Coordinates of C-alpha atoms in Angstrom, one line a residue:
X1 CA -59.8 66.3 63.4
X2 CA -59.7 69.7 62.2
X3 CA -57.6 72.7 63.9
X4 CA -54.7 72.8 66.0
X5 CA -56.4 71.9 69.3
X6 CA -59.8 70.6 70.6
X7 CA -61.7 70.4 73.9
X8 CA -62.1 67.0 75.6
X9 CA -64.6 66.5 78.3
X10 CA -66.1 63.7 80.1
X11 CA -69.8 62.8 78.9
X12 CA -71.1 63.0 82.5
X13 CA -69.6 65.2 85.2
X14 CA -69.9 68.0 87.3
X15 CA -68.5 71.7 86.8
X16 CA -66.1 70.8 84.0
X17 CA -64.0 68.4 86.1
X18 CA -61.8 66.5 83.8
X19 CA -62.4 68.8 80.9
X20 CA -59.2 70.3 79.3
X21 CA -57.8 71.5 75.9
X22 CA -55.6 69.1 73.9
X23 CA -53.6 69.7 70.9
X24 CA -54.5 67.7 67.8
X25 CA -51.3 65.1 68.0
X26 CA -52.4 64.4 71.6
X27 CA -55.9 63.8 70.7
X28 CA -55.2 61.4 67.8
X29 CA -52.9 59.6 70.3
X30 CA -55.6 59.3 72.9
X31 CA -58.6 58.8 70.5
X32 CA -58.4 55.0 70.3
X33 CA -58.5 54.7 74.2
X34 CA -61.1 57.3 74.9
X35 CA -64.4 55.1 74.2
X36 CA -67.9 56.5 74.4
X37 CA -67.5 58.2 77.9
X38 CA -65.7 61.2 76.3
X39 CA -66.8 63.9 74.0
X40 CA -64.5 65.9 71.8
X41 CA -65.4 69.5 70.7
X42 CA -64.0 72.2 68.6
X43 CA -62.7 75.3 70.3
X44 CA -65.4 77.7 70.4
X45 CA -64.5 81.4 71.0
X46 CA -67.0 84.4 71.5
X47 CA -69.5 85.5 74.4
X48 CA -70.6 82.7 76.7
X49 CA -74.1 82.8 77.4
X50 CA -76.4 80.8 80.0
X51 CA -80.0 80.3 79.0
X52 CA -82.7 79.4 81.6
X53 CA -85.7 77.7 80.4
X54 CA -89.0 76.3 81.3
X55 CA -91.2 73.9 79.0
X56 CA -94.5 72.5 80.1
X57 CA -95.5 70.4 76.9
X58 CA -98.8 69.5 78.4
X59 CA -99.8 73.1 78.8
X60 CA -98.1 74.3 75.8
X61 CA -96.1 76.9 77.8
X62 CA -92.5 77.8 77.2
X63 CA -90.2 80.5 78.5
X64 CA -86.6 81.4 78.2
X65 CA -84.3 84.2 79.2
X66 CA -80.6 84.8 78.3
X67 CA -78.0 85.4 80.9
X68 CA -74.7 87.1 79.6
X69 CA -72.0 85.7 82.0
X70 CA -70.2 88.9 82.8
X71 CA -68.3 87.6 85.9
X72 CA -67.7 83.8 86.9
X73 CA -66.2 82.5 90.0
X74 CA -65.5 78.7 90.2
X75 CA -67.6 78.1 87.3
X76 CA -70.7 80.0 88.7
X77 CA -72.1 83.3 87.5
X78 CA -71.7 86.0 89.9
X79 CA -72.6 88.7 87.6
X80 CA -75.1 88.5 84.7
X81 CA -76.8 90.6 82.2
X82 CA -80.5 88.9 82.1
X83 CA -82.2 89.8 78.8
X84 CA -84.8 88.8 76.3
X85 CA -83.2 87.0 73.1
X86 CA -85.6 85.5 70.2
X87 CA -82.8 83.4 68.8
X88 CA -81.5 81.8 71.9
X89 CA -85.4 81.3 73.1
X90 CA -85.9 79.5 69.8
X91 CA -83.0 77.4 70.3
X92 CA -84.2 76.5 74.1
X93 CA -87.5 75.6 72.6
X94 CA -86.1 73.2 69.9
X95 CA -83.7 71.5 72.5
X96 CA -86.7 71.2 75.0
X97 CA -88.6 69.7 72.2
X98 CA -86.0 67.4 70.8
X99 CA -84.9 66.1 74.3
X100 CA -88.3 65.9 75.4
X101 CA -87.5 68.1 78.5
X102 CA -90.5 69.2 80.8
X103 CA -89.8 71.8 83.6
X104 CA -86.8 73.9 84.2
X105 CA -83.6 73.4 82.7
X106 CA -80.5 75.6 81.7
X107 CA -77.6 75.3 78.9
X108 CA -74.5 77.3 77.8
X109 CA -73.7 78.4 74.6
X110 CA -70.5 80.2 73.0
X111 CA -70.3 82.2 70.0
X112 CA -72.3 85.2 68.6
X113 CA -75.9 85.9 67.3
X114 CA -76.3 83.7 64.4
X115 CA -73.5 81.3 65.3
X116 CA -74.1 79.9 68.7
X117 CA -72.6 76.6 69.8
X118 CA -73.9 74.5 72.6
X119 CA -71.5 73.6 75.1
X120 CA -73.3 72.2 78.1
X121 CA -77.0 71.1 78.8
X122 CA -78.1 70.7 82.5
X123 CA -81.6 69.1 82.8
X124 CA -82.2 71.1 85.8
X125 CA -81.9 74.9 87.0
X126 CA -78.3 75.8 87.5
X127 CA -76.5 77.5 90.1
X128 CA -76.9 80.7 88.6
X129 CA -80.7 80.4 87.6
X130 CA -81.4 82.4 90.7
X131 CA -80.0 85.3 88.9
X132 CA -82.9 85.2 86.4
X133 CA -85.4 84.9 89.5
X134 CA -83.9 88.3 90.6
X135 CA -85.3 89.8 87.2
X136 CA -89.1 88.3 87.6
X137 CA -88.3 84.7 85.9
X138 CA -88.5 82.3 88.9
X139 CA -87.5 78.9 86.9
X140 CA -86.9 77.0 90.2
X141 CA -90.2 78.0 91.9
X142 CA -92.1 77.1 88.6
X143 CA -90.6 73.7 88.5
X144 CA -92.1 73.1 92.0
X145 CA -95.4 74.5 91.0
X146 CA -95.7 72.5 88.0
X147 CA -95.0 69.3 90.1
X148 CA -97.8 70.4 92.7
X149 CA -99.9 71.1 89.7
X150 CA -100.3 74.9 90.6
X151 CA -100.3 78.0 88.3
X152 CA -96.6 78.9 87.6
X153 CA -97.4 81.5 84.8
X154 CA -97.1 84.4 87.3
X155 CA -93.6 83.4 88.1
X156 CA -92.4 84.7 84.6
X157 CA -92.3 88.2 83.6
X158 CA -91.0 89.7 80.3
X159 CA -88.0 92.1 80.5
X160 CA -88.6 95.5 79.0
X161 CA -84.9 96.0 79.2
X162 CA -81.8 94.0 80.2
X163 CA -81.0 93.9 83.9
X164 CA -77.8 93.9 85.4
X165 CA -77.5 91.3 88.6
X166 CA -74.7 90.7 90.8
X167 CA -74.6 88.0 93.4
X168 CA -73.4 89.2 96.8
X169 CA -72.2 86.6 99.6
X170 CA -71.8 87.3 103.3
X171 CA -70.6 85.3 106.1
X172 CA -72.5 84.1 109.1
X173 CA -71.0 83.0 112.5
X174 CA -73.0 80.1 113.5
X175 CA -72.0 79.8 117.4

């Protein structure tokens, strides 16, 4: 084990539950009892980005956009910069091809251009994927359209410039 600290997280889970930073000494003590249900990762720094992607290998279609996470509450993006990114799009395509993913999915990276580290992969749209839809890239609707064997290509638009999107919430009284 290299470094002063590591990131320990369950192989399966939701919303980073059970994930934590541990010292190298603590990790060496825990390692024999962890088994294959846990993942040990290096501590990553840099910018956190979510990539929304859609892959249809049967029709040779692929689309991905990057969401720079500018504000996060309870693990969910509430403010993002949505943009085109050729490097992250290529990484998303490589991930979809290697994992044989068809449909909409998302993943998170930490780092900087040329040095991204994948920290999470979801084989489905994420809670913040609607932010990309606000910019003309509706990955969730495309997933349903693909399932219905409908044309989904109009649900995706190239972004001429990055867009800032915020999520606004409101309360509704139900009685």
